[in-house]
Each structure stands twice: as structure tokens, then as C-alpha cells.
Amino acid sequence: MLEDFISIHDLTLYEFSQVLDLTQEIKTHPQRFRNKLNRKILAMIFQKPSLRTRMTFEVGMLQLGGEAVYLGPSDIQMGTRESIHDVGQNLERWIDGVMIRTFDHQDVLDLAESSAIPVINGLTDLLHPCQAMADFFTLKEKRIDLTNLKLAYLGDGNNVCHSLLLAAAKTGTRIAVATPPGYEPKEEILKIVEQDGKETGSTFTLTHDPEEAVQEAAAVYTDVWASMGQEEEKEERAKIFTPFQVNKTLMAKAKPDAFFMHCLPAHRGEEVTAEVINSSQSVVFDQAENRLHVQKAIMLLLMRKKS
Ligand code: CP
Ligand code: NVA
């Protein structure tokens, strides 16, 4: 039974489908779930900014009958004012779950280790699992057969890319990642993806050629070129990543009517043109909406059993 939600790799194939199925049920019949986490409390630790993650976890808890408490970077100063271990030990005495967004992935693992309550990863430098679950739910909702899908990811081999690779490995999806040289996904993640993919027949390819990646793709995904914490590299990265911009010409090389996907926030004119993100092929706000439904499912699976 899943105790924390830190990496998609930790989910069994059954648990992965269970999250997607429960998400569908919650999205279709939200009223049936409105008291399922009655009076439960989630702490939300944010060491980085957020719109979607903050809103969807807080709104999700409210819609399930519980509450959420926001802890910003200056509130707890995790690791400097107090050790992660002690933060975890305190929180478990008061509340029912923790969502954490931070830099170092190890901090999330340490928090989970030091606390008996469920810990949910709301983004680290390494992974963004809630995002990828919402993205795969979105594709499924669009009646895409995930086992027969080619997904193209263009840009930085970052946290979002890693979690998409891990999700693809659970569904049998074919994923092509195009990055500039030196910005490929991490070797440690690729090893896990290769291993997990054996169970489902999922394959991935890495290339430095965006046109090659989008060929036959039913969905084209991109993310910002400089992630949170990389602001000082922004200008240098803008030069390196320019050939990876998702524009109309590139979209025309994917399947006709391929979906355009982005985790948001997006920078129009950088990783994607306004024309593409504002087009009818774009599903970015469906992805954002589905963060809410998918995270309600994750919180229910993790926090309901203790009621
Ligand atoms: N996609 C996403 O996680 O958005 P926020 O950074 O606004 O939470
Ligand atoms: N890769 C981006 C994702 C934001 C949701 C970042 O880490 O800033």
C-alpha cells in the first residue's frame, strides 16, 4: 500500500491505474467525495513559488472536507532554523499529511523518512510527479490510447521531463526527448525508466534534433528553459534552447492535430509561440484543471485509510 507519493517509479502498475481511475470518478462525481477527508489537515511546505500546485492542493483539501495550511520559505526555514527530521517529527503530531515543494529531492525523502504521515512531492529539482499524473490523465481523457501513443518532449531534461519519462514507462507509452547537448535527462532516471519500461513495453529515445522527436507524435510537450532556481542561467539558456522552440512549423511535423502540452507557467515567445499555446491544439488549461482532480485522488488514497 502506497504510503507517500514521491516518485511515479514507486507506484505499481495497479496503483498507477488506480490513481487515474479514481481521478475520473472524482472529476465526474465530485459531490460523492466532498466529506471523504472530513477535518483532515494537510500542511503545504513551499520553498519555491507556485500558482497551480498551491491552489489545487488547497482547493482539493477544501473540496474533500479538510483544510490546508500554507508554510512558505520564511515560515519554517527548513534545514536552517530546524532540521528536516524535527520538522517531520513535529508535523506528524498535529496533522494528517504534508505536501512539499523544494529544491533538493533528498529533502523530500528525508522528510518522508522522519514522519509517519504521508508525504506528497509537489516538485523538486529532480521530479514533478503530480504534474505527470495529471498530464497522462489528460491524454487518457482525450481518448488517447496510452499504450499506443508517441509523446515528444522538447527542451530541458528537467524535473517535468523526468516524471513524464517515468509515467511513460508505467503506461507503455513511446516517448522521444529532444534536448540540446548537455541538457539530457539524468542517467540515474533513465536507468529506472529503462527498467520500469520492460514491464510495459515502453520505449524512449533521446535526440538533439527536435524535428526527429516530433515525427508521428500525437502530443508535443515543452517546459520553461530555465526552471525555478536557475534564474541566473536564463540568458545563456535562451540562446542554447532557441532551436527547441515549439512553433507552428514544428507542430506541423507532428501528427495532424497533435496536442500541445505544457505544465505552465509558460513563456510565450521563448519555449513556445503564442500562436501554438493559444491554438485549438493546446490542452494546457485542461492539464492545469486536472492537477486538482488527480491530486484529490492521490490525497484520498494516502490519507483516507487513517480515518
Ligand atoms: N505546473 C505547476 O506546478 O505550476 P506551479 O509552479 O504554478 O505550481
Ligand atoms: N521545470 C519547471 C516546472 C514548473 C512547474 C521548474 O522546475 O521551475
PDB file of C-alpha atoms and ligand atoms in Angstrom:
ATOM      1  CA  MET A   1       0.000   0.000   0.000  1.00  0.00           C
ATOM      2  CA  LEU A   2       1.366   3.386  -1.019  1.00  0.00           C
ATOM      3  CA  GLU A   3       2.447   5.473   1.992  1.00  0.00           C
ATOM      4  CA  ASP A   4       3.945   8.516   0.289  1.00  0.00           C
ATOM      5  CA  PHE A   5       3.764   9.959  -3.218  1.00  0.00           C
ATOM      6  CA  ILE A   6       7.323  10.936  -4.104  1.00  0.00           C
ATOM      7  CA  SER A   7       8.121   9.359  -7.457  1.00  0.00           C
ATOM      8  CA  ILE A   8       5.967   7.666 -10.099  1.00  0.00           C
ATOM      9  CA  HIS A   9       8.554   4.893 -10.055  1.00  0.00           C
ATOM     10  CA  ASP A  10       7.280   3.922  -6.567  1.00  0.00           C
ATOM     11  CA  LEU A  11       3.804   3.086  -7.916  1.00  0.00           C
ATOM     12  CA  THR A  12       2.914  -0.420  -9.003  1.00  0.00           C
ATOM     13  CA  LEU A  13       1.149  -0.660 -12.346  1.00  0.00           C
ATOM     14  CA  TYR A  14      -2.053  -1.301 -10.391  1.00  0.00           C
ATOM     15  CA  GLU A  15      -1.558   1.805  -8.255  1.00  0.00           C
ATOM     16  CA  PHE A  16      -0.826   3.920 -11.318  1.00  0.00           C
ATOM     17  CA  SER A  17      -4.145   2.909 -12.932  1.00  0.00           C
ATOM     18  CA  GLN A  18      -5.904   3.209  -9.584  1.00  0.00           C
ATOM     19  CA  VAL A  19      -4.911   6.895  -9.386  1.00  0.00           C
ATOM     20  CA  LEU A  20      -6.147   7.548 -12.934  1.00  0.00           C
ATOM     21  CA  ASP A  21      -9.421   5.651 -12.391  1.00  0.00           C
ATOM     22  CA  LEU A  22     -10.158   7.390  -9.090  1.00  0.00           C
ATOM     23  CA  THR A  23      -9.342  10.732 -10.717  1.00  0.00           C
ATOM     24  CA  GLN A  24     -12.004  10.052 -13.343  1.00  0.00           C
ATOM     25  CA  GLU A  25     -14.565   9.158 -10.687  1.00  0.00           C
ATOM     26  CA  ILE A  26     -13.778  12.290  -8.661  1.00  0.00           C
ATOM     27  CA  LYS A  27     -13.907  14.510 -11.718  1.00  0.00           C
ATOM     28  CA  THR A  28     -17.257  13.042 -12.828  1.00  0.00           C
ATOM     29  CA  HIS A  29     -18.893  12.923  -9.378  1.00  0.00           C
ATOM     30  CA  PRO A  30     -17.143  15.475  -7.110  1.00  0.00           C
ATOM     31  CA  GLN A  31     -20.100  15.568  -4.691  1.00  0.00           C
ATOM     32  CA  ARG A  32     -19.613  11.917  -3.764  1.00  0.00           C
ATOM     33  CA  PHE A  33     -16.204  12.796  -2.323  1.00  0.00           C
ATOM     34  CA  ARG A  34     -16.975  16.026  -0.514  1.00  0.00           C
ATOM     35  CA  ASN A  35     -16.593  14.610   3.010  1.00  0.00           C
ATOM     36  CA  LYS A  36     -14.036  11.910   2.378  1.00  0.00           C
ATOM     37  CA  LEU A  37     -11.243  13.788   4.143  1.00  0.00           C
ATOM     38  CA  ASN A  38     -13.525  15.392   6.682  1.00  0.00           C
ATOM     39  CA  ARG A  39     -11.490  17.541   9.103  1.00  0.00           C
ATOM     40  CA  LYS A  40      -8.175  16.166   7.868  1.00  0.00           C
ATOM     41  CA  ILE A  41      -5.378  18.705   7.613  1.00  0.00           C
ATOM     42  CA  LEU A  42      -2.609  18.955   5.016  1.00  0.00           C
ATOM     43  CA  ALA A  43       0.497  21.097   5.535  1.00  0.00           C
ATOM     44  CA  MET A  44       1.846  22.611   2.318  1.00  0.00           C
ATOM     45  CA  ILE A  45       5.564  23.426   2.501  1.00  0.00           C
ATOM     46  CA  PHE A  46       6.654  25.737  -0.305  1.00  0.00           C
ATOM     47  CA  GLN A  47      10.351  26.585  -0.726  1.00  0.00           C
ATOM     48  CA  LYS A  48       9.613  27.811  -4.289  1.00  0.00           C
ATOM     49  CA  PRO A  49       6.749  29.851  -5.811  1.00  0.00           C
ATOM     50  CA  SER A  50       3.570  28.282  -7.207  1.00  0.00           C
ATOM     51  CA  LEU A  51       0.142  29.030  -8.631  1.00  0.00           C
ATOM     52  CA  ARG A  52      -1.223  25.652  -9.706  1.00  0.00           C
ATOM     53  CA  THR A  53       0.257  23.438  -7.019  1.00  0.00           C
ATOM     54  CA  ARG A  54      -0.703  25.795  -4.210  1.00  0.00           C
ATOM     55  CA  MET A  55      -4.237  26.315  -5.498  1.00  0.00           C
ATOM     56  CA  THR A  56      -5.013  22.735  -6.423  1.00  0.00           C
ATOM     57  CA  PHE A  57      -3.808  21.202  -3.156  1.00  0.00           C
ATOM     58  CA  GLU A  58      -5.605  23.783  -1.053  1.00  0.00           C
ATOM     59  CA  VAL A  59      -8.819  23.738  -3.087  1.00  0.00           C
ATOM     60  CA  GLY A  60      -8.628  19.951  -3.267  1.00  0.00           C
ATOM     61  CA  MET A  61      -8.483  19.631   0.523  1.00  0.00           C
ATOM     62  CA  LEU A  62     -11.385  22.067   0.943  1.00  0.00           C
ATOM     63  CA  GLN A  63     -13.478  20.144  -1.593  1.00  0.00           C
ATOM     64  CA  LEU A  64     -12.794  16.888   0.277  1.00  0.00           C
ATOM     65  CA  GLY A  65     -13.932  18.359   3.600  1.00  0.00           C
ATOM     66  CA  GLY A  66     -10.475  19.044   5.014  1.00  0.00           C
ATOM     67  CA  GLU A  67      -8.167  22.023   5.288  1.00  0.00           C
ATOM     68  CA  ALA A  68      -4.692  23.038   4.159  1.00  0.00           C
ATOM     69  CA  VAL A  69      -2.073  25.131   5.964  1.00  0.00           C
ATOM     70  CA  TYR A  70       0.472  27.050   3.862  1.00  0.00           C
ATOM     71  CA  LEU A  71       4.077  27.204   5.092  1.00  0.00           C
ATOM     72  CA  GLY A  72       6.225  29.499   2.951  1.00  0.00           C
ATOM     73  CA  PRO A  73      10.035  29.626   2.784  1.00  0.00           C
ATOM     74  CA  SER A  74      10.363  32.185   5.565  1.00  0.00           C
ATOM     75  CA  ASP A  75       7.933  30.383   7.905  1.00  0.00           C
ATOM     76  CA  ILE A  76       9.826  27.268   8.848  1.00  0.00           C
ATOM     77  CA  GLN A  77      13.239  27.773   7.191  1.00  0.00           C
ATOM     78  CA  MET A  78      13.566  24.038   6.874  1.00  0.00           C
ATOM     79  CA  GLY A  79      17.106  22.811   7.315  1.00  0.00           C
ATOM     80  CA  THR A  80      18.423  26.091   8.737  1.00  0.00           C
ATOM     81  CA  ARG A  81      16.125  27.090  11.612  1.00  0.00           C
ATOM     82  CA  GLU A  82      15.224  23.472  12.232  1.00  0.00           C
ATOM     83  CA  SER A  83      16.354  20.118  10.860  1.00  0.00           C
ATOM     84  CA  ILE A  84      14.134  18.298   8.362  1.00  0.00           C
ATOM     85  CA  HIS A  85      13.943  15.437  10.822  1.00  0.00           C
ATOM     86  CA  ASP A  86      12.497  17.644  13.548  1.00  0.00           C
ATOM     87  CA  VAL A  87      10.060  19.306  11.149  1.00  0.00           C
ATOM     88  CA  GLY A  88       8.752  15.842  10.213  1.00  0.00           C
ATOM     89  CA  GLN A  89       8.511  14.729  13.826  1.00  0.00           C
ATOM     90  CA  ASN A  90       6.530  17.841  14.763  1.00  0.00           C
ATOM     91  CA  LEU A  91       4.129  17.735  11.842  1.00  0.00           C
ATOM     92  CA  GLU A  92       3.070  14.145  12.446  1.00  0.00           C
ATOM     93  CA  ARG A  93       1.811  15.089  15.924  1.00  0.00           C
ATOM     94  CA  TRP A  94      -0.679  17.627  14.557  1.00  0.00           C
ATOM     95  CA  ILE A  95      -1.832  16.839  11.055  1.00  0.00           C
ATOM     96  CA  ASP A  96      -2.611  14.103   8.513  1.00  0.00           C
ATOM     97  CA  GLY A  97      -0.352  14.757   5.525  1.00  0.00           C
ATOM     98  CA  VAL A  98       2.330  17.007   4.042  1.00  0.00           C
ATOM     99  CA  MET A  99       2.818  18.323   0.530  1.00  0.00           C
ATOM    100  CA  ILE A 100       6.296  19.698  -0.094  1.00  0.00           C
ATOM    101  CA  ARG A 101       7.813  21.709  -2.961  1.00  0.00           C
ATOM    102  CA  THR A 102      11.539  22.195  -2.604  1.00  0.00           C
ATOM    103  CA  PHE A 103      14.918  22.128  -4.348  1.00  0.00           C
ATOM    104  CA  ASP A 104      16.842  19.036  -3.237  1.00  0.00           C
ATOM    105  CA  HIS A 105      14.942  15.801  -3.836  1.00  0.00           C
ATOM    106  CA  GLN A 106      16.742  14.215  -0.892  1.00  0.00           C
ATOM    107  CA  ASP A 107      14.925  16.648   1.430  1.00  0.00           C
ATOM    108  CA  VAL A 108      11.598  15.097   0.445  1.00  0.00           C
ATOM    109  CA  LEU A 109      12.932  11.599   1.046  1.00  0.00           C
ATOM    110  CA  ASP A 110      14.303  12.715   4.430  1.00  0.00           C
ATOM    111  CA  LEU A 111      11.004  14.293   5.407  1.00  0.00           C
ATOM    112  CA  ALA A 112       9.133  11.113   4.500  1.00  0.00           C
ATOM    113  CA  GLU A 113      11.654   9.083   6.478  1.00  0.00           C
ATOM    114  CA  SER A 114      11.263  11.210   9.584  1.00  0.00           C
ATOM    115  CA  SER A 115       7.487  11.403   9.603  1.00  0.00           C
ATOM    116  CA  ALA A 116       4.765   8.756   9.888  1.00  0.00           C
ATOM    117  CA  ILE A 117       2.247  10.807   7.901  1.00  0.00           C
ATOM    118  CA  PRO A 118       2.044  10.687   4.074  1.00  0.00           C
ATOM    119  CA  VAL A 119       4.396  12.993   2.186  1.00  0.00           C
ATOM    120  CA  ILE A 120       3.483  14.197  -1.310  1.00  0.00           C
ATOM    121  CA  ASN A 121       6.086  15.585  -3.698  1.00  0.00           C
ATOM    122  CA  GLY A 122       4.835  18.892  -5.114  1.00  0.00           C
ATOM    123  CA  LEU A 123       8.037  19.330  -7.210  1.00  0.00           C
ATOM    124  CA  THR A 124      11.746  19.015  -6.583  1.00  0.00           C
ATOM    125  CA  ASP A 125      14.695  19.785  -8.844  1.00  0.00           C
ATOM    126  CA  LEU A 126      14.534  16.111  -9.847  1.00  0.00           C
ATOM    127  CA  LEU A 127      10.834  15.254 -10.205  1.00  0.00           C
ATOM    128  CA  HIS A 128       7.315  16.625 -10.594  1.00  0.00           C
ATOM    129  CA  PRO A 129       5.146  13.514 -10.247  1.00  0.00           C
ATOM    130  CA  CYS A 130       1.729  15.162  -9.661  1.00  0.00           C
ATOM    131  CA  GLN A 131       2.191  17.064 -12.911  1.00  0.00           C
ATOM    132  CA  ALA A 132       2.944  13.956 -14.955  1.00  0.00           C
ATOM    133  CA  MET A 133      -0.034  12.095 -13.444  1.00  0.00           C
ATOM    134  CA  ALA A 134      -2.305  14.995 -14.442  1.00  0.00           C
ATOM    135  CA  ASP A 135      -0.745  15.031 -17.918  1.00  0.00           C
ATOM    136  CA  PHE A 136      -1.300  11.332 -18.527  1.00  0.00           C
ATOM    137  CA  PHE A 137      -4.842  11.645 -17.173  1.00  0.00           C
ATOM    138  CA  THR A 138      -5.389  14.497 -19.647  1.00  0.00           C
ATOM    139  CA  LEU A 139      -4.206  12.373 -22.561  1.00  0.00           C
ATOM    140  CA  LYS A 140      -6.396   9.471 -21.465  1.00  0.00           C
ATOM    141  CA  GLU A 141      -9.346  11.807 -21.149  1.00  0.00           C
ATOM    142  CA  LYS A 142      -8.752  12.891 -24.745  1.00  0.00           C
ATOM    143  CA  ARG A 143      -9.293   9.233 -25.667  1.00  0.00           C
ATOM    144  CA  ILE A 144      -5.649   8.663 -26.474  1.00  0.00           C
ATOM    145  CA  ASP A 145      -4.576   5.049 -26.090  1.00  0.00           C
ATOM    146  CA  LEU A 146      -1.558   5.498 -23.822  1.00  0.00           C
ATOM    147  CA  THR A 147      -0.037   2.198 -24.900  1.00  0.00           C
ATOM    148  CA  ASN A 148      -0.116   3.346 -28.491  1.00  0.00           C
ATOM    149  CA  LEU A 149       0.976   6.927 -28.003  1.00  0.00           C
ATOM    150  CA  LYS A 150       4.120   8.692 -29.085  1.00  0.00           C
ATOM    151  CA  LEU A 151       4.800  11.669 -26.850  1.00  0.00           C
ATOM    152  CA  ALA A 152       7.517  14.158 -27.798  1.00  0.00           C
ATOM    153  CA  TYR A 153       9.177  16.248 -25.095  1.00  0.00           C
ATOM    154  CA  LEU A 154      11.318  19.185 -26.221  1.00  0.00           C
ATOM    155  CA  GLY A 155      13.640  21.342 -24.180  1.00  0.00           C
ATOM    156  CA  ASP A 156      15.367  20.811 -20.865  1.00  0.00           C
ATOM    157  CA  GLY A 157      15.806  17.289 -19.461  1.00  0.00           C
ATOM    158  CA  ASN A 158      14.437  18.547 -16.155  1.00  0.00           C
ATOM    159  CA  ASN A 159      12.057  17.526 -13.349  1.00  0.00           C
ATOM    160  CA  VAL A 160       8.985  17.548 -15.611  1.00  0.00           C
ATOM    161  CA  CYS A 161      10.798  15.571 -18.305  1.00  0.00           C
ATOM    162  CA  HIS A 162      11.941  13.000 -15.716  1.00  0.00           C
ATOM    163  CA  SER A 163       8.432  12.467 -14.381  1.00  0.00           C
ATOM    164  CA  LEU A 164       6.963  12.188 -17.892  1.00  0.00           C
ATOM    165  CA  LEU A 165       9.569   9.530 -18.694  1.00  0.00           C
ATOM    166  CA  LEU A 166       8.681   7.631 -15.516  1.00  0.00           C
ATOM    167  CA  ALA A 167       4.945   7.870 -16.276  1.00  0.00           C
ATOM    168  CA  ALA A 168       5.507   6.719 -19.857  1.00  0.00           C
ATOM    169  CA  ALA A 169       7.333   3.669 -18.513  1.00  0.00           C
ATOM    170  CA  LYS A 170       4.217   2.758 -16.474  1.00  0.00           C
ATOM    171  CA  THR A 171       1.828   3.020 -19.410  1.00  0.00           C
ATOM    172  CA  GLY A 172       3.757   1.592 -22.337  1.00  0.00           C
ATOM    173  CA  THR A 173       3.945   4.994 -23.993  1.00  0.00           C
ATOM    174  CA  ARG A 174       6.663   5.727 -26.531  1.00  0.00           C
ATOM    175  CA  ILE A 175       8.463   8.926 -25.578  1.00  0.00           C
ATOM    176  CA  ALA A 176      11.022  10.895 -27.577  1.00  0.00           C
ATOM    177  CA  VAL A 177      13.047  13.522 -25.748  1.00  0.00           C
ATOM    178  CA  ALA A 178      14.894  16.225 -27.678  1.00  0.00           C
ATOM    179  CA  THR A 179      17.322  18.401 -25.713  1.00  0.00           C
ATOM    180  CA  PRO A 180      20.408  20.430 -26.515  1.00  0.00           C
ATOM    181  CA  PRO A 181      23.654  18.511 -25.843  1.00  0.00           C
ATOM    182  CA  GLY A 182      24.443  18.647 -22.132  1.00  0.00           C
ATOM    183  CA  TYR A 183      20.793  19.082 -21.078  1.00  0.00           C
ATOM    184  CA  GLU A 184      19.690  15.451 -21.382  1.00  0.00           C
ATOM    185  CA  PRO A 185      17.641  13.768 -18.646  1.00  0.00           C
ATOM    186  CA  LYS A 186      19.743  12.376 -15.807  1.00  0.00           C
ATOM    187  CA  GLU A 187      21.352   8.979 -16.257  1.00  0.00           C
ATOM    188  CA  GLU A 188      20.015   7.775 -12.877  1.00  0.00           C
ATOM    189  CA  ILE A 189      16.439   8.418 -14.071  1.00  0.00           C
ATOM    190  CA  LEU A 190      16.995   6.863 -17.489  1.00  0.00           C
ATOM    191  CA  LYS A 191      18.198   3.656 -15.837  1.00  0.00           C
ATOM    192  CA  ILE A 192      14.974   3.419 -13.810  1.00  0.00           C
ATOM    193  CA  VAL A 193      12.866   4.264 -16.863  1.00  0.00           C
ATOM    194  CA  GLU A 194      14.553   1.515 -18.852  1.00  0.00           C
ATOM    195  CA  GLN A 195      13.926  -0.972 -16.067  1.00  0.00           C
ATOM    196  CA  ASP A 196      10.278   0.039 -15.497  1.00  0.00           C
ATOM    197  CA  GLY A 197       9.614   0.132 -19.232  1.00  0.00           C
ATOM    198  CA  LYS A 198      10.426  -3.568 -19.600  1.00  0.00           C
ATOM    199  CA  GLU A 199       7.221  -4.400 -17.751  1.00  0.00           C
ATOM    200  CA  THR A 200       5.022  -2.405 -20.124  1.00  0.00           C
ATOM    201  CA  GLY A 201       6.989  -2.398 -23.371  1.00  0.00           C
ATOM    202  CA  SER A 202       7.556   1.339 -23.148  1.00  0.00           C
ATOM    203  CA  THR A 203      10.497   2.745 -25.075  1.00  0.00           C
ATOM    204  CA  PHE A 204      12.255   6.084 -25.070  1.00  0.00           C
ATOM    205  CA  THR A 205      14.623   7.801 -27.462  1.00  0.00           C
ATOM    206  CA  LEU A 206      16.954  10.719 -26.846  1.00  0.00           C
ATOM    207  CA  THR A 207      17.922  13.089 -29.614  1.00  0.00           C
ATOM    208  CA  HIS A 208      19.280  16.576 -30.167  1.00  0.00           C
ATOM    209  CA  ASP A 209      17.013  17.036 -33.178  1.00  0.00           C
ATOM    210  CA  PRO A 210      13.555  18.487 -32.373  1.00  0.00           C
ATOM    211  CA  GLU A 211      12.161  17.564 -35.797  1.00  0.00           C
ATOM    212  CA  GLU A 212      13.084  13.927 -35.324  1.00  0.00           C
ATOM    213  CA  ALA A 213      11.397  13.866 -31.903  1.00  0.00           C
ATOM    214  CA  VAL A 214       8.061  15.252 -33.086  1.00  0.00           C
ATOM    215  CA  GLN A 215       7.697  12.911 -36.076  1.00  0.00           C
ATOM    216  CA  GLU A 216       4.493  10.844 -35.608  1.00  0.00           C
ATOM    217  CA  ALA A 217       3.974  12.361 -32.160  1.00  0.00           C
ATOM    218  CA  ALA A 218       0.350  12.642 -31.027  1.00  0.00           C
ATOM    219  CA  ALA A 219       1.376  15.105 -28.313  1.00  0.00           C
ATOM    220  CA  VAL A 220       4.202  17.647 -28.150  1.00  0.00           C
ATOM    221  CA  TYR A 221       5.248  18.792 -24.683  1.00  0.00           C
ATOM    222  CA  THR A 222       7.591  21.525 -23.554  1.00  0.00           C
ATOM    223  CA  ASP A 223       8.551  23.329 -20.352  1.00  0.00           C
ATOM    224  CA  VAL A 224      10.424  26.501 -19.438  1.00  0.00           C
ATOM    225  CA  TRP A 225      14.093  26.608 -20.417  1.00  0.00           C
ATOM    226  CA  ALA A 226      15.216  27.888 -17.010  1.00  0.00           C
ATOM    227  CA  SER A 227      13.476  26.247 -14.075  1.00  0.00           C
ATOM    228  CA  MET A 228      12.980  27.738 -10.625  1.00  0.00           C
ATOM    229  CA  GLY A 229      16.421  28.088  -9.078  1.00  0.00           C
ATOM    230  CA  GLN A 230      18.130  28.532 -12.484  1.00  0.00           C
ATOM    231  CA  GLU A 231      17.174  32.178 -12.979  1.00  0.00           C
ATOM    232  CA  GLU A 232      20.783  33.306 -13.345  1.00  0.00           C
ATOM    233  CA  GLU A 233      21.226  30.938 -16.334  1.00  0.00           C
ATOM    234  CA  LYS A 234      18.182  32.356 -18.112  1.00  0.00           C
ATOM    235  CA  GLU A 235      20.005  34.347 -20.828  1.00  0.00           C
ATOM    236  CA  GLU A 236      22.573  31.692 -21.599  1.00  0.00           C
ATOM    237  CA  ARG A 237      19.885  29.032 -21.804  1.00  0.00           C
ATOM    238  CA  ALA A 238      17.695  31.192 -24.070  1.00  0.00           C
ATOM    239  CA  LYS A 239      20.459  31.118 -26.696  1.00  0.00           C
ATOM    240  CA  ILE A 240      21.095  27.386 -26.392  1.00  0.00           C
ATOM    241  CA  PHE A 241      17.432  26.353 -26.405  1.00  0.00           C
ATOM    242  CA  THR A 242      16.156  28.557 -29.262  1.00  0.00           C
ATOM    243  CA  PRO A 243      16.127  25.684 -31.847  1.00  0.00           C
ATOM    244  CA  PHE A 244      13.816  23.768 -29.476  1.00  0.00           C
ATOM    245  CA  GLN A 245      11.020  26.349 -29.511  1.00  0.00           C
ATOM    246  CA  VAL A 246       7.642  24.778 -30.231  1.00  0.00           C
ATOM    247  CA  ASN A 247       6.232  26.838 -33.096  1.00  0.00           C
ATOM    248  CA  LYS A 248       3.756  26.287 -35.905  1.00  0.00           C
ATOM    249  CA  THR A 249       6.394  24.887 -38.279  1.00  0.00           C
ATOM    250  CA  LEU A 250       7.478  22.293 -35.742  1.00  0.00           C
ATOM    251  CA  MET A 251       3.896  21.367 -34.784  1.00  0.00           C
ATOM    252  CA  ALA A 252       3.196  20.786 -38.493  1.00  0.00           C
ATOM    253  CA  LYS A 253       5.800  17.999 -38.433  1.00  0.00           C
ATOM    254  CA  ALA A 254       3.949  16.090 -35.699  1.00  0.00           C
ATOM    255  CA  LYS A 255       0.727  14.156 -36.330  1.00  0.00           C
ATOM    256  CA  PRO A 256      -2.105  16.281 -37.697  1.00  0.00           C
ATOM    257  CA  ASP A 257      -3.987  17.795 -34.727  1.00  0.00           C
ATOM    258  CA  ALA A 258      -1.305  16.670 -32.260  1.00  0.00           C
ATOM    259  CA  PHE A 259      -1.908  18.094 -28.802  1.00  0.00           C
ATOM    260  CA  PHE A 260       0.344  20.801 -27.460  1.00  0.00           C
ATOM    261  CA  MET A 261       1.146  20.346 -23.758  1.00  0.00           C
ATOM    262  CA  HIS A 262       2.931  22.467 -21.148  1.00  0.00           C
ATOM    263  CA  CYS A 263       2.962  22.211 -17.356  1.00  0.00           C
ATOM    264  CA  LEU A 264       2.829  26.039 -17.038  1.00  0.00           C
ATOM    265  CA  PRO A 265       3.914  28.691 -16.252  1.00  0.00           C
ATOM    266  CA  ALA A 266       4.760  29.300 -19.933  1.00  0.00           C
ATOM    267  CA  HIS A 267       6.864  31.991 -21.514  1.00  0.00           C
ATOM    268  CA  ARG A 268       5.285  32.886 -24.831  1.00  0.00           C
ATOM    269  CA  GLY A 269       7.937  33.702 -27.426  1.00  0.00           C
ATOM    270  CA  GLU A 270      10.521  31.502 -25.686  1.00  0.00           C
ATOM    271  CA  GLU A 271       9.842  27.762 -25.394  1.00  0.00           C
ATOM    272  CA  VAL A 272       6.502  28.124 -27.216  1.00  0.00           C
ATOM    273  CA  THR A 273       4.997  30.707 -29.535  1.00  0.00           C
ATOM    274  CA  ALA A 274       1.757  32.431 -28.552  1.00  0.00           C
ATOM    275  CA  GLU A 275       0.228  31.046 -31.732  1.00  0.00           C
ATOM    276  CA  VAL A 276       0.773  27.438 -30.620  1.00  0.00           C
ATOM    277  CA  ILE A 277      -0.147  27.748 -26.952  1.00  0.00           C
ATOM    278  CA  ASN A 278      -3.279  29.745 -27.828  1.00  0.00           C
ATOM    279  CA  SER A 279      -4.308  27.355 -30.617  1.00  0.00           C
ATOM    280  CA  SER A 280      -7.078  24.753 -30.531  1.00  0.00           C
ATOM    281  CA  GLN A 281      -4.394  22.044 -30.325  1.00  0.00           C
ATOM    282  CA  SER A 282      -3.308  23.320 -26.917  1.00  0.00           C
ATOM    283  CA  VAL A 283      -4.593  21.443 -23.844  1.00  0.00           C
ATOM    284  CA  VAL A 284      -2.576  23.358 -21.254  1.00  0.00           C
ATOM    285  CA  PHE A 285      -5.559  24.515 -19.209  1.00  0.00           C
ATOM    286  CA  ASP A 286      -7.038  21.006 -19.195  1.00  0.00           C
ATOM    287  CA  GLN A 287      -3.728  19.849 -17.740  1.00  0.00           C
ATOM    288  CA  ALA A 288      -3.912  22.597 -15.114  1.00  0.00           C
ATOM    289  CA  GLU A 289      -7.507  21.706 -14.234  1.00  0.00           C
ATOM    290  CA  ASN A 290      -6.632  18.045 -13.943  1.00  0.00           C
ATOM    291  CA  ARG A 291      -3.961  18.781 -11.340  1.00  0.00           C
ATOM    292  CA  LEU A 292      -6.901  19.348  -8.981  1.00  0.00           C
ATOM    293  CA  HIS A 293      -8.693  16.081  -9.739  1.00  0.00           C
ATOM    294  CA  VAL A 294      -5.579  13.914  -9.783  1.00  0.00           C
ATOM    295  CA  GLN A 295      -4.249  15.316  -6.505  1.00  0.00           C
ATOM    296  CA  LYS A 296      -7.619  14.780  -4.825  1.00  0.00           C
ATOM    297  CA  ALA A 297      -7.281  11.129  -5.862  1.00  0.00           C
ATOM    298  CA  ILE A 298      -3.717  10.948  -4.530  1.00  0.00           C
ATOM    299  CA  MET A 299      -4.670  12.569  -1.210  1.00  0.00           C
ATOM    300  CA  LEU A 300      -7.637  10.230  -0.819  1.00  0.00           C
ATOM    301  CA  LEU A 301      -5.549   7.146  -1.452  1.00  0.00           C
ATOM    302  CA  LEU A 302      -2.894   8.270   1.018  1.00  0.00           C
ATOM    303  CA  MET A 303      -4.904   9.940   3.755  1.00  0.00           C
ATOM    304  CA  ARG A 304      -8.287   8.190   3.824  1.00  0.00           C
ATOM    305  CA  LYS A 305      -7.000   4.918   5.208  1.00  0.00           C
ATOM    306  CA  LYS A 306      -6.113   6.560   8.517  1.00  0.00           C
ATOM    307  CA  SER A 307      -9.709   7.709   9.171  1.00  0.00           C
TER     308      SER A 307
HETATM  309  N1   CP B   1       2.758  23.335 -13.134  1.00  0.00           N
HETATM  310  C1   CP B   1       2.989  23.761 -11.871  1.00  0.00           C
HETATM  311  O1   CP B   1       3.418  23.007 -10.986  1.00  0.00           O
HETATM  312  O2   CP B   1       2.651  25.061 -11.642  1.00  0.00           O
HETATM  313  P1   CP B   1       3.054  25.923 -10.354  1.00  0.00           P
HETATM  314  O3   CP B   1       4.536  26.072 -10.364  1.00  0.00           O
HETATM  315  O4   CP B   1       2.325  27.228 -10.531  1.00  0.00           O
HETATM  316  O5   CP B   1       2.588  25.193  -9.131  1.00  0.00           O
HETATM  317  N1  NVA B   2      10.610  22.846 -14.652  1.00  0.00           N
HETATM  318  C1  NVA B   2       9.813  23.870 -14.032  1.00  0.00           C
HETATM  319  C2  NVA B   2       8.432  23.368 -13.747  1.00  0.00           C
HETATM  320  C3  NVA B   2       7.496  24.365 -13.136  1.00  0.00           C
HETATM  321  C4  NVA B   2       6.161  23.788 -12.827  1.00  0.00           C
HETATM  322  C5  NVA B   2      10.502  24.330 -12.752  1.00  0.00           C
HETATM  323  O1  NVA B   2      11.017  23.480 -12.017  1.00  0.00           O
HETATM  324  O2  NVA B   2      10.538  25.536 -12.491  1.00  0.00           O
END
